[in-house]
């Protein structure tokens, strides 16, 4: 890398200023190569493979055949697709857009009003759930919601009925678990955003007699609008990709009752060995991600003068 | 909640700071109580890990161990069960973080120091790359690895994992590099040092802390990653702790919950410690410095 650059530096004496300027960008190459091979490559390969009958084992594993739109035709007639699309929307909407987002904002607002020590301790507890390795968080959540787990213990202690959450209400369990797991991110975003609001503004509102709810609705929320949009985008994308939590807690069951798109893609590809079909499911997910990602980038670009 | 505080403050007090502090005082108690309640909900699932790990006859429920024992920890302290997987995790995470750091520093330097019409589009492409749902590309990546015969290879898995966090690493590294003033390098350029020499001798030492943050950030992500090694590493000898926990505990009917909890704690301690180091050094919103403050 350095050698080729130096050669270009001697080349610059020949006044190839254009070339030299290009050469300055050479150090970007390793990163570009990695991104092309391991990120753009698989995405493009996915769209290609979803038109084949590639399989995990057998003849189609060695030489997959081109089958055109068959996978997509099958996907559109597969009753599992609308189900898992719906579950994915429910999962993202419930656990990210409503749960993590609102709870994160609530925590950030409360932390500004509460005692420092209380805010610090509670902040640590919330962040701990987020920093834990995902498999550990998933096991902890599994134990919490299992038939003889902590939640039923609590409900029993309060004299309420107990249910087998993972079996009877799998979506409720994974929604709550994902809120527990991911709220820290929104909390940190909103804490940073609230710290950027100048104190004079809040003071002026207080002097004018604005109550807490009014201050929140007319000052705080409008002033952190940008952070809210960014946060919603990021947690949507993060939640779209959640696999481990669901896989450990319910494995998509019972009877596909918690099979979101990532789980469906995994099951089709690795449980049933149908790489082509699994990739077609994954391609739908990638497309959703691409749309949201592009929207997010546009949002940031327009946000900058 | 604080409506009364606001209005009474207006009626009684002229000085602004007084009004604010009064309102703050009033709002404090309900805020404390609600925070503690929410915090308790967050702690509960974690308590199970701690209690169960010290309880030789642990089940799913949270209960104080009848007899605190370290039996669970003793039971899993075997090379095959604990040390090999943890070593694999270390190799994967350190390798991933190292690849990230080298590629991100090299990429960030021209982006941070030279004006070029490629910079903006490149940075936005990188930002877009941070948004791809990685789980979605795992099936195609598996297919690609089969075709290239890279399955079950540590280096290939390291390079793939490094690429998934690379966009974020580039973004963060560039932000840290932008904070180092160019004037110092200009002196070196005048003395005839090449860009990369100036980078090595002047810029990198000045952004040591930032580099540490990027390294640890990537390390934590890789250490906790389950799905990627789960799909790409097949042989038990190469599997990191995340996968070995799952295969040992997740696929057996009768689960030794105490041992699972003990294993989880030993496996989580390194990342918790690293997170504390970074949060102390760089403010707790470190992970967002790249994402949000574009």
Coordinates of C-alpha atoms in Angstrom, one line a residue:
Chain A
X1 CA 0.0 0.0 0.0
X2 CA 2.6 2.5 1.1
X3 CA 5.0 1.5 -1.6
X4 CA 2.6 2.1 -4.4
X5 CA 1.7 5.4 -2.9
X6 CA 5.3 6.5 -2.8
X7 CA 5.7 5.5 -6.4
X8 CA 2.9 7.9 -7.1
X9 CA 4.6 10.6 -5.1
X10 CA 7.6 10.3 -7.4
X11 CA 5.2 10.2 -10.3
X12 CA 3.8 13.5 -9.2
X13 CA 7.0 15.2 -10.2
X14 CA 5.8 14.5 -13.7
X15 CA 2.9 16.7 -12.7
X16 CA 0.2 14.2 -13.1
X17 CA -1.8 16.1 -10.6
X18 CA -5.0 14.3 -11.5
X19 CA -3.4 10.9 -11.1
X20 CA -1.8 12.0 -7.8
X21 CA -5.1 13.1 -6.5
X22 CA -6.6 9.7 -7.3
X23 CA -3.6 8.0 -5.7
X24 CA -4.3 9.8 -2.5
X25 CA -7.5 7.8 -2.3
X26 CA -5.6 4.5 -2.5
X27 CA -5.7 3.7 1.2
X28 CA -9.5 3.4 0.9
X29 CA -9.0 0.3 -1.2
X30 CA -8.7 -2.4 1.5
X31 CA -12.0 -1.2 3.0
X32 CA -13.7 -1.0 -0.4
X33 CA -12.5 -4.5 -1.3
X34 CA -13.8 -5.9 1.9
X35 CA -17.2 -4.2 1.5
X36 CA -17.5 -5.3 -2.1
X37 CA -16.6 -9.0 -1.4
X38 CA -18.4 -9.6 1.9
X39 CA -21.3 -7.1 1.8
X40 CA -22.2 -6.2 -1.7
X41 CA -21.2 -9.6 -3.0
X42 CA -23.6 -11.6 -0.8
X43 CA -26.4 -9.1 -1.5
X44 CA -26.0 -9.5 -5.3
X45 CA -25.5 -13.2 -4.9
X46 CA -28.7 -13.4 -2.9
X47 CA -30.7 -11.9 -5.8
X48 CA -29.1 -14.3 -8.2
X49 CA -29.5 -17.4 -5.9
X50 CA -33.2 -16.6 -5.3
X51 CA -33.8 -17.5 -9.0
X52 CA -32.2 -21.0 -8.6
X53 CA -33.1 -24.2 -6.9
X54 CA -29.8 -24.2 -4.8
X55 CA -30.1 -26.7 -2.0
X56 CA -28.1 -27.5 1.1
X57 CA -27.5 -31.2 0.1
X58 CA -27.8 -33.4 -2.9
X59 CA -27.5 -32.7 -6.6
X60 CA -28.8 -29.2 -6.4
X61 CA -26.2 -28.2 -3.9
X62 CA -23.4 -28.9 -6.4
X63 CA -25.0 -27.5 -9.5
X64 CA -28.0 -25.4 -8.8
X65 CA -30.4 -24.9 -11.8
X66 CA -31.9 -21.7 -12.9
X67 CA -35.6 -21.7 -12.2
X68 CA -36.6 -18.1 -12.8
X69 CA -39.3 -16.7 -10.8
X70 CA -40.5 -20.0 -9.3
X71 CA -39.2 -19.2 -5.8
X72 CA -41.0 -15.9 -5.8
X73 CA -44.2 -17.4 -7.3
X74 CA -44.1 -20.0 -4.5
X75 CA -43.4 -17.3 -2.0
X76 CA -46.4 -15.3 -3.1
X77 CA -48.7 -18.4 -2.8
X78 CA -47.1 -19.5 0.5
X79 CA -49.5 -18.7 3.4
X80 CA -46.4 -18.4 5.6
X81 CA -45.3 -15.2 3.9
X82 CA -48.2 -12.9 4.8
X83 CA -48.1 -14.5 8.3
X84 CA -44.4 -13.8 8.9
X85 CA -44.6 -10.4 7.2
X86 CA -47.4 -9.5 9.6
X87 CA -45.5 -10.9 12.6
X88 CA -42.4 -8.9 11.5
X89 CA -44.4 -5.7 11.3
X90 CA -46.0 -6.4 14.7
X91 CA -42.5 -7.2 16.1
X92 CA -40.9 -4.0 14.8
X93 CA -43.9 -1.8 15.5
X94 CA -44.6 -3.1 19.0
X95 CA -41.1 -3.7 20.3
X96 CA -39.1 -0.9 18.5
X97 CA -41.3 1.9 17.4
X98 CA -43.7 1.8 20.4
X99 CA -41.8 0.0 23.1
X100 CA -38.1 0.9 22.9
X101 CA -38.7 4.3 21.5
X102 CA -41.3 5.5 24.0
X103 CA -39.7 3.8 27.0
X104 CA -36.3 5.2 26.0
X105 CA -37.7 8.7 25.8
X106 CA -39.5 8.3 29.1
X107 CA -36.4 7.1 30.8
X108 CA -34.3 9.9 29.3
X109 CA -36.9 12.6 30.5
X110 CA -37.2 11.0 33.9
X111 CA -33.4 10.8 34.3
X112 CA -33.1 14.6 33.9
X113 CA -35.6 15.1 36.7
X114 CA -34.5 12.4 39.1
X115 CA -31.6 12.3 41.6
X116 CA -28.3 11.7 40.0
X117 CA -27.6 8.4 41.8
X118 CA -31.0 7.0 41.0
X119 CA -30.5 7.9 37.3
X120 CA -27.1 6.4 37.2
X121 CA -28.1 3.1 38.9
X122 CA -31.2 2.6 36.7
X123 CA -29.2 3.6 33.6
X124 CA -26.7 0.9 34.4
X125 CA -29.4 -1.7 34.7
X126 CA -31.0 -0.7 31.4
X127 CA -27.6 -0.6 29.6
X128 CA -26.6 -4.0 31.1
X129 CA -29.4 -5.8 29.3
X130 CA -28.1 -4.2 26.0
X131 CA -24.4 -4.9 26.5
X132 CA -24.8 -8.5 27.4
X133 CA -24.0 -10.9 24.5
X134 CA -27.2 -11.6 22.6
X135 CA -27.3 -15.3 23.4
X136 CA -27.0 -14.7 27.1
X137 CA -29.8 -12.1 27.0
X138 CA -31.9 -14.6 25.1
X139 CA -31.4 -17.3 27.7
X140 CA -32.1 -14.9 30.5
X141 CA -35.3 -13.8 28.7
X142 CA -36.2 -17.5 28.1
X143 CA -35.9 -18.3 31.8
X144 CA -37.9 -15.2 32.7
X145 CA -40.9 -16.1 30.5
X146 CA -40.7 -19.9 30.9
X147 CA -43.6 -21.8 32.6
X148 CA -41.9 -21.9 36.0
X149 CA -39.9 -18.7 35.5
X150 CA -39.7 -15.4 37.2
X151 CA -42.7 -13.7 35.6
X152 CA -45.1 -16.5 36.7
X153 CA -43.6 -16.4 40.1
X154 CA -44.4 -12.7 40.3
X155 CA -47.9 -13.2 39.0
X156 CA -48.4 -16.1 41.4
X157 CA -47.2 -13.9 44.3
X158 CA -49.7 -11.3 43.3
X159 CA -52.4 -14.0 43.3
X160 CA -52.9 -13.8 39.6
X161 CA -53.2 -16.7 37.2
X162 CA -50.1 -18.1 35.5
X163 CA -49.7 -18.9 31.9
X164 CA -47.1 -20.6 29.8
X165 CA -46.1 -17.4 28.0
X166 CA -43.7 -18.9 25.4
X167 CA -46.4 -21.4 24.4
X168 CA -49.6 -19.4 24.6
X169 CA -48.4 -15.8 23.9
X170 CA -45.1 -16.2 22.1
X171 CA -45.3 -12.8 20.4
X172 CA -46.0 -11.0 23.7
X173 CA -43.0 -12.7 25.2
X174 CA -40.5 -11.9 22.4
X175 CA -41.9 -8.3 22.1
X176 CA -41.3 -7.7 25.8
X177 CA -38.0 -9.4 25.7
X178 CA -36.8 -7.2 22.8
X179 CA -38.0 -4.1 24.6
X180 CA -35.9 -5.1 27.6
X181 CA -33.0 -5.9 25.4
X182 CA -32.9 -2.8 23.2
X183 CA -34.3 0.2 25.1
X184 CA -30.9 1.2 26.2
X185 CA -30.0 2.4 22.7
X186 CA -33.0 4.8 22.5
X187 CA -32.4 5.9 26.0
X188 CA -28.8 6.9 25.2
X189 CA -29.8 8.6 22.0
X190 CA -32.5 10.7 23.8
X191 CA -30.2 11.5 26.7
X192 CA -27.7 12.9 24.3
X193 CA -30.4 14.8 22.5
X194 CA -31.9 16.3 25.7
X195 CA -28.5 17.4 26.9
X196 CA -28.2 19.5 23.7
X197 CA -31.3 21.5 24.5
X198 CA -30.2 24.9 25.8
X199 CA -31.2 25.4 29.5
X200 CA -32.5 28.9 28.7
X201 CA -35.3 27.5 26.6
X202 CA -36.6 25.3 29.4
X203 CA -36.2 28.1 31.9
X204 CA -38.1 30.6 29.8
X205 CA -40.9 28.0 29.4
X206 CA -41.0 27.6 33.2
X207 CA -41.2 31.3 33.7
X208 CA -44.1 31.4 31.4
X209 CA -45.8 28.8 33.5
X210 CA -45.7 25.9 31.2
X211 CA -46.3 22.6 33.0
X212 CA -44.4 19.4 32.5
X213 CA -46.6 17.9 29.8
X214 CA -46.7 21.2 28.0
X215 CA -43.0 21.6 28.0
X216 CA -42.6 18.1 26.7
X217 CA -45.1 18.6 23.9
X218 CA -44.2 22.1 22.7
X219 CA -40.5 22.3 23.5
X220 CA -38.7 19.1 24.1
X221 CA -40.3 16.9 21.4
X222 CA -40.0 19.6 18.6
X223 CA -36.4 20.3 19.6
X224 CA -35.3 16.7 19.4
X225 CA -37.3 15.9 16.2
X226 CA -34.1 15.0 14.3
X227 CA -33.0 12.6 16.9
X228 CA -36.4 10.9 17.0
X229 CA -36.4 10.3 13.3
X230 CA -32.8 9.0 13.3
X231 CA -33.6 6.7 16.3
X232 CA -36.8 5.4 14.8
X233 CA -34.9 4.5 11.6
X234 CA -32.0 2.8 13.4
X235 CA -34.1 0.7 15.8
X236 CA -36.4 -0.3 13.0
X237 CA -33.4 -1.7 11.1
X238 CA -31.9 -3.3 14.2
X239 CA -35.2 -5.0 15.1
X240 CA -35.8 -6.2 11.5
X241 CA -32.7 -8.2 11.9
X242 CA -33.4 -9.8 15.3
X243 CA -32.9 -13.5 15.1
X244 CA -31.1 -15.0 18.1
X245 CA -33.6 -13.7 20.7
X246 CA -36.5 -15.3 18.9
X247 CA -34.6 -18.5 18.0
X248 CA -33.7 -19.2 21.6
X249 CA -37.0 -18.2 23.1
X250 CA -39.5 -19.8 20.8
X251 CA -37.6 -21.0 17.7
X252 CA -40.4 -19.4 15.7
X253 CA -43.1 -21.6 17.3
X254 CA -45.4 -22.9 18.4
X255 CA -46.6 -23.7 14.9
X256 CA -45.0 -20.6 13.3
X257 CA -46.8 -18.3 15.7
X258 CA -43.6 -16.3 16.1
X259 CA -41.9 -16.8 12.8
X260 CA -40.7 -13.4 11.7
X261 CA -38.9 -13.0 8.3
X262 CA -35.3 -13.7 9.5
X263 CA -36.5 -16.9 11.2
X264 CA -38.5 -18.0 8.1
X265 CA -35.4 -17.5 5.9
X266 CA -33.2 -19.5 8.3
X267 CA -35.7 -22.3 8.6
X268 CA -36.3 -22.6 4.9
X269 CA -32.6 -22.6 4.1
X270 CA -31.1 -24.6 6.9
X271 CA -33.9 -26.8 8.3
X272 CA -35.4 -27.7 5.0
X273 CA -32.2 -27.3 3.0
X274 CA -33.8 -25.1 0.4
X275 CA -31.1 -22.4 0.0
X276 CA -32.8 -20.9 -3.1
X277 CA -36.2 -20.4 -1.4
X278 CA -34.6 -19.2 1.9
X279 CA -32.6 -16.7 -0.1
X280 CA -35.8 -15.5 -1.8
X281 CA -37.3 -14.8 1.7
X282 CA -34.0 -13.1 2.7
X283 CA -34.2 -11.0 -0.4
X284 CA -37.6 -9.6 0.7
X285 CA -36.0 -8.7 4.0
X286 CA -32.9 -7.2 2.3
X287 CA -35.3 -5.1 0.2
X288 CA -37.1 -3.8 3.2
X289 CA -33.8 -3.0 4.8
X290 CA -32.6 -1.2 1.7
X291 CA -35.7 1.0 1.5
X292 CA -35.5 2.0 5.2
X293 CA -31.7 2.5 4.9
X294 CA -32.0 4.7 1.9
X295 CA -34.7 6.7 3.6
X296 CA -32.5 7.1 6.6
X297 CA -29.5 8.3 4.5
X298 CA -31.8 10.8 2.7
X299 CA -33.1 12.0 6.0
X300 CA -29.6 12.7 7.3
X301 CA -28.6 14.4 4.1
X302 CA -31.5 16.8 4.1
X303 CA -31.0 17.5 7.8
X304 CA -27.7 19.0 6.9
X305 CA -27.5 22.5 5.5
Chain B
X1 CA -47.3 16.1 36.9
X2 CA -45.5 19.4 37.5
X3 CA -48.2 21.8 36.4
X4 CA -48.7 23.1 39.9
X5 CA -45.0 23.5 40.4
X6 CA -44.9 25.6 37.2
X7 CA -47.8 27.9 38.0
X8 CA -46.9 28.4 41.7
X9 CA -43.4 29.2 40.7
X10 CA -44.7 31.9 38.4
X11 CA -46.8 33.3 41.1
X12 CA -44.3 33.4 43.9
X13 CA -40.9 33.9 42.4
X14 CA -39.3 36.4 40.3
X15 CA -35.9 34.9 39.9
X16 CA -35.7 32.4 37.1
X17 CA -33.3 30.0 38.7
X18 CA -35.4 29.8 41.8
X19 CA -38.4 28.8 39.8
X20 CA -36.5 26.2 38.0
X21 CA -34.9 24.7 41.0
X22 CA -38.3 24.6 42.8
X23 CA -39.9 22.9 39.9
X24 CA -37.0 20.4 39.8
X25 CA -37.4 19.7 43.5
X26 CA -41.1 18.9 43.1
X27 CA -40.6 16.8 40.1
X28 CA -37.9 14.7 41.7
X29 CA -39.8 12.3 43.9
X30 CA -42.2 11.0 41.3
X31 CA -39.4 10.8 38.8
X32 CA -37.2 8.8 41.3
X33 CA -40.1 6.4 42.1
X34 CA -41.0 5.7 38.4
X35 CA -37.3 5.3 37.5
X36 CA -36.8 2.8 40.3
X37 CA -39.9 0.8 39.2
X38 CA -38.8 0.7 35.6
X39 CA -35.2 -0.2 36.7
X40 CA -36.5 -3.1 38.8
X41 CA -38.3 -4.6 35.7
X42 CA -35.0 -4.4 33.9
X43 CA -33.0 -6.0 36.7
X44 CA -35.3 -9.0 37.3
X45 CA -34.3 -11.1 34.3
X46 CA -30.7 -10.4 35.1
X47 CA -31.1 -11.5 38.7
X48 CA -31.9 -15.0 37.6
X49 CA -28.4 -15.3 36.0
X50 CA -26.7 -14.3 39.2
X51 CA -28.8 -16.4 41.6
X52 CA -28.9 -19.5 39.4
X53 CA -25.2 -19.5 38.9
X54 CA -24.6 -19.8 42.6
X55 CA -27.4 -22.4 43.1
X56 CA -26.4 -26.0 42.7
X57 CA -30.0 -27.0 42.1
X58 CA -31.2 -24.1 40.0
X59 CA -34.3 -24.1 37.9
X60 CA -36.0 -21.3 35.9
X61 CA -37.3 -19.3 38.8
X62 CA -35.5 -16.6 40.6
X63 CA -34.8 -17.6 44.2
X64 CA -32.1 -17.0 46.7
X65 CA -29.8 -20.1 46.6
X66 CA -30.5 -22.2 49.7
X67 CA -26.7 -22.8 49.9
X68 CA -24.4 -20.5 48.0
X69 CA -22.0 -22.7 46.1
X70 CA -19.5 -22.4 43.3
X71 CA -20.3 -26.0 42.1
X72 CA -21.7 -24.7 38.8
X73 CA -18.5 -22.8 38.1
X74 CA -16.4 -25.7 39.0
X75 CA -18.4 -28.0 36.8
X76 CA -17.9 -25.9 33.6
X77 CA -14.2 -25.1 34.2
X78 CA -13.0 -27.6 31.7
X79 CA -10.9 -27.0 28.6
X80 CA -13.5 -28.4 26.2
X81 CA -16.5 -26.7 27.7
X82 CA -15.1 -23.3 28.6
X83 CA -11.5 -22.5 27.8
X84 CA -11.4 -23.5 24.1
X85 CA -14.7 -21.7 23.2
X86 CA -13.6 -18.6 25.1
X87 CA -10.2 -18.7 23.3
X88 CA -12.0 -19.0 20.0
X89 CA -14.2 -16.0 20.9
X90 CA -11.0 -14.1 21.8
X91 CA -9.4 -14.9 18.5
X92 CA -12.5 -14.1 16.5
X93 CA -13.2 -10.8 18.3
X94 CA -9.6 -9.6 18.4
X95 CA -9.0 -10.5 14.8
X96 CA -12.3 -8.8 13.7
X97 CA -11.4 -5.7 15.7
X98 CA -7.8 -5.6 14.3
X99 CA -9.0 -5.9 10.7
X100 CA -11.6 -3.2 11.3
X101 CA -9.0 -0.8 12.8
X102 CA -6.5 -1.2 10.0
X103 CA -9.1 -0.9 7.2
X104 CA -11.0 1.9 8.9
X105 CA -7.9 4.0 9.7
X106 CA -6.6 3.7 6.1
X107 CA -10.0 4.5 4.7
X108 CA -10.7 7.4 7.1
X109 CA -7.4 9.2 6.4
X110 CA -8.1 10.3 2.8
X111 CA -11.7 10.9 3.6
X112 CA -10.8 13.1 6.5
X113 CA -7.8 14.9 5.0
X114 CA -8.3 15.4 1.3
X115 CA -11.1 17.1 -0.5
X116 CA -12.5 14.9 -3.2
X117 CA -15.7 14.6 -5.0
X118 CA -15.8 10.9 -3.9
X119 CA -15.9 11.7 -0.2
X120 CA -19.6 12.5 0.2
X121 CA -21.0 9.7 -1.9
X122 CA -18.6 7.2 -0.2
X123 CA -19.5 8.3 3.3
X124 CA -23.2 8.0 2.5
X125 CA -22.7 4.6 1.0
X126 CA -20.8 3.6 4.1
X127 CA -23.6 4.9 6.3
X128 CA -26.1 3.0 4.1
X129 CA -23.9 -0.1 4.8
X130 CA -24.4 0.3 8.6
X131 CA -28.1 -0.1 7.9
X132 CA -28.1 -3.5 6.2
X133 CA -29.9 -6.1 8.4
X134 CA -27.0 -8.6 8.6
X135 CA -29.2 -11.6 9.6
X136 CA -30.9 -11.1 6.2
X137 CA -27.7 -11.7 4.3
X138 CA -26.6 -14.8 6.3
X139 CA -28.3 -17.3 4.1
X140 CA -26.7 -15.9 0.9
X141 CA -23.4 -15.5 2.7
X142 CA -23.6 -19.2 3.6
X143 CA -24.2 -20.0 0.0
X144 CA -21.3 -17.8 -1.1
X145 CA -19.0 -19.5 1.4
X146 CA -20.0 -22.9 0.2
X147 CA -19.2 -21.9 -3.4
X148 CA -15.9 -20.4 -2.4
X149 CA -15.2 -23.3 0.0
X150 CA -14.6 -21.0 2.9
X151 CA -17.0 -22.7 5.3
X152 CA -15.6 -23.5 8.8
X153 CA -12.6 -21.2 8.2
X154 CA -11.6 -18.8 11.0
X155 CA -9.9 -16.2 8.8
X156 CA -12.8 -16.0 6.4
X157 CA -15.3 -15.7 9.3
X158 CA -13.1 -13.0 10.8
X159 CA -13.0 -11.0 7.5
X160 CA -16.8 -11.4 7.1
X161 CA -17.5 -10.3 10.6
X162 CA -15.1 -7.4 10.2
X163 CA -16.9 -6.3 7.1
X164 CA -20.3 -6.2 8.9
X165 CA -19.0 -3.7 11.4
X166 CA -16.6 -1.9 9.1
X167 CA -19.1 0.8 7.9
X168 CA -19.7 1.8 11.5
X169 CA -15.9 1.7 12.3
X170 CA -15.1 3.9 9.3
X171 CA -17.7 6.4 10.3
X172 CA -16.5 6.5 13.9
X173 CA -12.8 6.6 13.0
X174 CA -13.4 9.5 10.5
X175 CA -15.2 11.5 13.2
X176 CA -12.3 11.0 15.7
X177 CA -9.8 11.9 13.0
X178 CA -11.7 15.0 12.0
X179 CA -11.1 16.2 15.6
X180 CA -7.3 16.1 15.1
X181 CA -6.2 19.5 13.7
X182 CA -4.6 19.3 10.2
X183 CA -2.1 22.1 11.0
X184 CA 0.2 19.6 12.8
X185 CA 0.4 17.4 9.7
X186 CA 1.0 20.3 7.3
X187 CA 4.3 20.9 9.0
X188 CA 5.3 17.3 8.4
X189 CA 4.1 17.5 4.8
X190 CA 6.3 20.5 4.3
X191 CA 9.2 18.5 5.6
X192 CA 8.5 15.9 2.9
X193 CA 6.7 13.3 4.9
X194 CA 4.2 11.3 2.9
X195 CA 0.6 11.2 3.9
X196 CA 0.8 7.8 5.5
X197 CA 4.0 8.7 7.4
X198 CA 2.2 11.7 8.8
X199 CA -0.7 9.5 9.7
X200 CA 1.4 7.0 11.5
X201 CA 3.7 9.4 13.4
X202 CA 1.3 12.3 14.1
X203 CA -2.4 11.6 13.7
X204 CA -2.6 8.1 15.2
X205 CA -0.8 8.9 18.5
X206 CA -3.2 11.9 18.9
X207 CA -6.3 9.8 18.5
X208 CA -5.2 6.9 20.6
X209 CA -8.3 7.1 22.7
X210 CA -10.6 7.2 19.7
X211 CA -8.9 4.1 18.3
X212 CA -9.4 2.3 21.6
X213 CA -13.1 3.1 21.5
X214 CA -13.4 1.8 17.9
X215 CA -11.5 -1.3 18.8
X216 CA -13.5 -2.1 21.9
X217 CA -16.8 -1.2 20.1
X218 CA -16.1 -3.8 17.4
X219 CA -14.7 -6.3 19.9
X220 CA -17.9 -6.2 22.0
X221 CA -20.0 -6.6 18.9
X222 CA -18.0 -9.6 17.7
X223 CA -17.8 -11.2 21.1
X224 CA -21.5 -11.1 21.5
X225 CA -22.3 -12.2 17.9
X226 CA -24.1 -15.6 17.8
X227 CA -25.6 -15.9 14.4
X228 CA -22.6 -15.4 12.1
X229 CA -20.3 -18.0 13.7
X230 CA -23.4 -20.2 14.2
X231 CA -23.9 -20.3 10.4
X232 CA -20.3 -20.2 9.2
X233 CA -18.3 -22.3 11.7
X234 CA -19.3 -25.9 11.8
X235 CA -16.6 -27.8 13.7
X236 CA -16.8 -27.7 17.5
X237 CA -13.1 -27.0 17.9
X238 CA -13.6 -23.6 16.2
X239 CA -16.8 -22.5 17.7
X240 CA -16.8 -19.4 19.9
X241 CA -18.5 -19.4 23.3
X242 CA -21.8 -18.0 22.0
X243 CA -22.3 -21.0 19.8
X244 CA -20.9 -23.6 22.2
X245 CA -23.3 -22.3 24.9
X246 CA -26.2 -22.8 22.5
X247 CA -25.2 -26.2 21.3
X248 CA -24.4 -27.5 24.8
X249 CA -27.4 -26.1 26.6
X250 CA -29.9 -25.3 23.8
X251 CA -30.2 -28.7 22.3
X252 CA -30.3 -31.0 25.3
X253 CA -33.6 -31.8 26.9
X254 CA -32.5 -31.8 30.5
X255 CA -30.7 -28.5 31.0
X256 CA -28.3 -27.8 33.8
X257 CA -29.6 -24.3 34.4
X258 CA -27.1 -23.4 37.1
X259 CA -24.2 -24.3 34.8
X260 CA -25.8 -22.4 31.9
X261 CA -26.0 -19.3 34.2
X262 CA -22.4 -19.7 35.4
X263 CA -21.2 -20.1 31.8
X264 CA -23.2 -17.0 30.7
X265 CA -21.7 -14.9 33.5
X266 CA -18.1 -15.9 32.7
X267 CA -18.7 -15.3 29.0
X268 CA -20.4 -11.9 29.7
X269 CA -17.9 -10.5 32.1
X270 CA -15.2 -9.5 29.5
X271 CA -17.6 -7.3 27.5
X272 CA -19.2 -5.8 30.5
X273 CA -15.7 -4.8 31.7
X274 CA -14.8 -3.4 28.3
X275 CA -18.0 -1.4 28.1
X276 CA -17.3 0.1 31.5
X277 CA -13.8 1.1 30.4
X278 CA -15.1 2.9 27.3
X279 CA -18.1 4.5 29.0
X280 CA -15.8 5.9 31.7
X281 CA -13.3 7.2 29.2
X282 CA -15.5 8.5 26.5
X283 CA -19.0 9.2 27.8
X284 CA -21.6 6.5 27.8
X285 CA -23.0 7.5 24.5
X286 CA -19.8 6.2 22.8
X287 CA -21.6 3.7 20.6
X288 CA -23.7 6.4 19.1
X289 CA -20.9 8.8 18.3
X290 CA -20.7 7.3 14.9
X291 CA -24.3 6.6 14.3
X292 CA -26.2 9.7 15.3
X293 CA -23.8 12.6 15.2
X294 CA -23.3 12.2 11.4

